[in-house]
Amino acid sequence: MTLHDLSLEYAQTAACLRRRITQLEGERKLAQDEGRRVQLDRRIRPLRSMYRDVRAVERHLTRYYDRTSIRERRPRP
């Protein structure tokens, strides 16, 4: 497996997490009970964190061999 293949798997995982977050946010909007909204918030919060982490790793793997992006991130003397 190459880093590119791995980045594609991370992208798929991110997409699954995003769909689940969107689904739970929709349920939260429709929830009548404040307790249910709090419960959904507790389920959404860690998923958002996981989503951000997975996206960051996916971007890192995608750009790993891109030398120009490394040069652009380095401050010039």
PDB file of C-alpha atoms in Angstrom:
ATOM      1  CA  MET A   1       0.000   0.000   0.000  1.00  0.00           C
ATOM      2  CA  THR A   2       1.351   3.416  -0.940  1.00  0.00           C
ATOM      3  CA  LEU A   3       0.881   6.681   0.905  1.00  0.00           C
ATOM      4  CA  HIS A   4      -1.501   7.723  -1.855  1.00  0.00           C
ATOM      5  CA  ASP A   5      -3.630   4.608  -1.284  1.00  0.00           C
ATOM      6  CA  LEU A   6      -3.604   5.273   2.440  1.00  0.00           C
ATOM      7  CA  SER A   7      -4.665   8.883   1.882  1.00  0.00           C
ATOM      8  CA  LEU A   8      -7.633   7.627  -0.165  1.00  0.00           C
ATOM      9  CA  GLU A   9      -8.698   5.397   2.719  1.00  0.00           C
ATOM     10  CA  TYR A  10      -8.479   8.341   5.104  1.00  0.00           C
ATOM     11  CA  ALA A  11     -10.582  10.396   2.673  1.00  0.00           C
ATOM     12  CA  GLN A  12     -13.235   7.650   2.642  1.00  0.00           C
ATOM     13  CA  THR A  13     -13.225   7.520   6.436  1.00  0.00           C
ATOM     14  CA  ALA A  14     -13.595  11.299   6.582  1.00  0.00           C
ATOM     15  CA  ALA A  15     -16.557  11.116   4.211  1.00  0.00           C
ATOM     16  CA  CYS A  16     -18.250   8.490   6.396  1.00  0.00           C
ATOM     17  CA  LEU A  17     -17.676  10.591   9.510  1.00  0.00           C
ATOM     18  CA  ARG A  18     -19.028  13.691   7.751  1.00  0.00           C
ATOM     19  CA  ARG A  19     -22.191  11.830   6.696  1.00  0.00           C
ATOM     20  CA  ARG A  20     -22.765  10.595  10.244  1.00  0.00           C
ATOM     21  CA  ILE A  21     -22.217  14.066  11.696  1.00  0.00           C
ATOM     22  CA  THR A  22     -24.676  15.536   9.199  1.00  0.00           C
ATOM     23  CA  GLN A  23     -27.225  12.842  10.039  1.00  0.00           C
ATOM     24  CA  LEU A  24     -26.930  13.455  13.788  1.00  0.00           C
ATOM     25  CA  GLU A  25     -27.105  17.237  13.296  1.00  0.00           C
ATOM     26  CA  GLY A  26     -30.343  16.729  11.353  1.00  0.00           C
ATOM     27  CA  GLU A  27     -31.742  14.605  14.164  1.00  0.00           C
ATOM     28  CA  ARG A  28     -30.695  17.291  16.641  1.00  0.00           C
ATOM     29  CA  LYS A  29     -32.609  19.961  14.736  1.00  0.00           C
ATOM     30  CA  LEU A  30     -35.754  17.826  14.809  1.00  0.00           C
ATOM     31  CA  ALA A  31     -35.430  16.800  18.458  1.00  0.00           C
ATOM     32  CA  GLN A  32     -38.230  18.144  20.625  1.00  0.00           C
ATOM     33  CA  ASP A  33     -36.647  17.208  23.943  1.00  0.00           C
ATOM     34  CA  GLU A  34     -33.712  19.194  25.361  1.00  0.00           C
ATOM     35  CA  GLY A  35     -32.290  16.000  26.876  1.00  0.00           C
ATOM     36  CA  ARG A  36     -32.229  14.367  23.438  1.00  0.00           C
ATOM     37  CA  ARG A  37     -30.450  17.405  21.960  1.00  0.00           C
ATOM     38  CA  VAL A  38     -27.815  17.241  24.695  1.00  0.00           C
ATOM     39  CA  GLN A  39     -27.395  13.512  24.064  1.00  0.00           C
ATOM     40  CA  LEU A  40     -26.922  14.133  20.337  1.00  0.00           C
ATOM     41  CA  ASP A  41     -24.420  16.934  21.048  1.00  0.00           C
ATOM     42  CA  ARG A  42     -22.407  14.480  23.130  1.00  0.00           C
ATOM     43  CA  ARG A  43     -22.370  12.049  20.215  1.00  0.00           C
ATOM     44  CA  ILE A  44     -21.492  14.712  17.626  1.00  0.00           C
ATOM     45  CA  ARG A  45     -18.617  16.362  19.500  1.00  0.00           C
ATOM     46  CA  PRO A  46     -16.135  13.432  19.372  1.00  0.00           C
ATOM     47  CA  LEU A  47     -17.093  12.701  15.768  1.00  0.00           C
ATOM     48  CA  ARG A  48     -16.165  16.262  14.796  1.00  0.00           C
ATOM     49  CA  SER A  49     -12.806  15.875  16.501  1.00  0.00           C
ATOM     50  CA  MET A  50     -12.214  12.559  14.745  1.00  0.00           C
ATOM     51  CA  TYR A  51     -13.218  14.138  11.436  1.00  0.00           C
ATOM     52  CA  ARG A  52     -10.712  16.985  11.848  1.00  0.00           C
ATOM     53  CA  ASP A  53      -7.933  14.549  12.764  1.00  0.00           C
ATOM     54  CA  VAL A  54      -8.667  12.192   9.875  1.00  0.00           C
ATOM     55  CA  ARG A  55      -8.781  15.090   7.398  1.00  0.00           C
ATOM     56  CA  ALA A  56      -5.465  16.433   8.695  1.00  0.00           C
ATOM     57  CA  VAL A  57      -3.779  13.051   8.255  1.00  0.00           C
ATOM     58  CA  GLU A  58      -5.332  12.639   4.816  1.00  0.00           C
ATOM     59  CA  ARG A  59      -4.023  16.050   3.708  1.00  0.00           C
ATOM     60  CA  HIS A  60      -0.583  15.278   5.128  1.00  0.00           C
ATOM     61  CA  LEU A  61      -0.406  11.949   3.294  1.00  0.00           C
ATOM     62  CA  THR A  62      -1.666  13.488   0.059  1.00  0.00           C
ATOM     63  CA  ARG A  63       1.020  16.185   0.147  1.00  0.00           C
ATOM     64  CA  TYR A  64       3.810  14.063   1.616  1.00  0.00           C
ATOM     65  CA  TYR A  65       5.881  13.938  -1.577  1.00  0.00           C
ATOM     66  CA  ASP A  66       4.890  17.375  -2.842  1.00  0.00           C
ATOM     67  CA  ARG A  67       8.145  19.281  -2.449  1.00  0.00           C
ATOM     68  CA  THR A  68       6.629  22.611  -3.494  1.00  0.00           C
ATOM     69  CA  SER A  69       4.182  22.592  -0.587  1.00  0.00           C
ATOM     70  CA  ILE A  70       7.103  22.085   1.827  1.00  0.00           C
ATOM     71  CA  ARG A  71       8.984  25.030   0.334  1.00  0.00           C
ATOM     72  CA  GLU A  72       5.894  27.221   0.550  1.00  0.00           C
ATOM     73  CA  ARG A  73       5.473  26.434   4.254  1.00  0.00           C
ATOM     74  CA  ARG A  74       9.055  27.284   5.139  1.00  0.00           C
ATOM     75  CA  PRO A  75       9.777  30.915   5.904  1.00  0.00           C
ATOM     76  CA  ARG A  76      12.320  32.439   3.576  1.00  0.00           C
ATOM     77  CA  PRO A  77      15.447  33.924   5.138  1.00  0.00           C
TER      78      PRO A  77
END
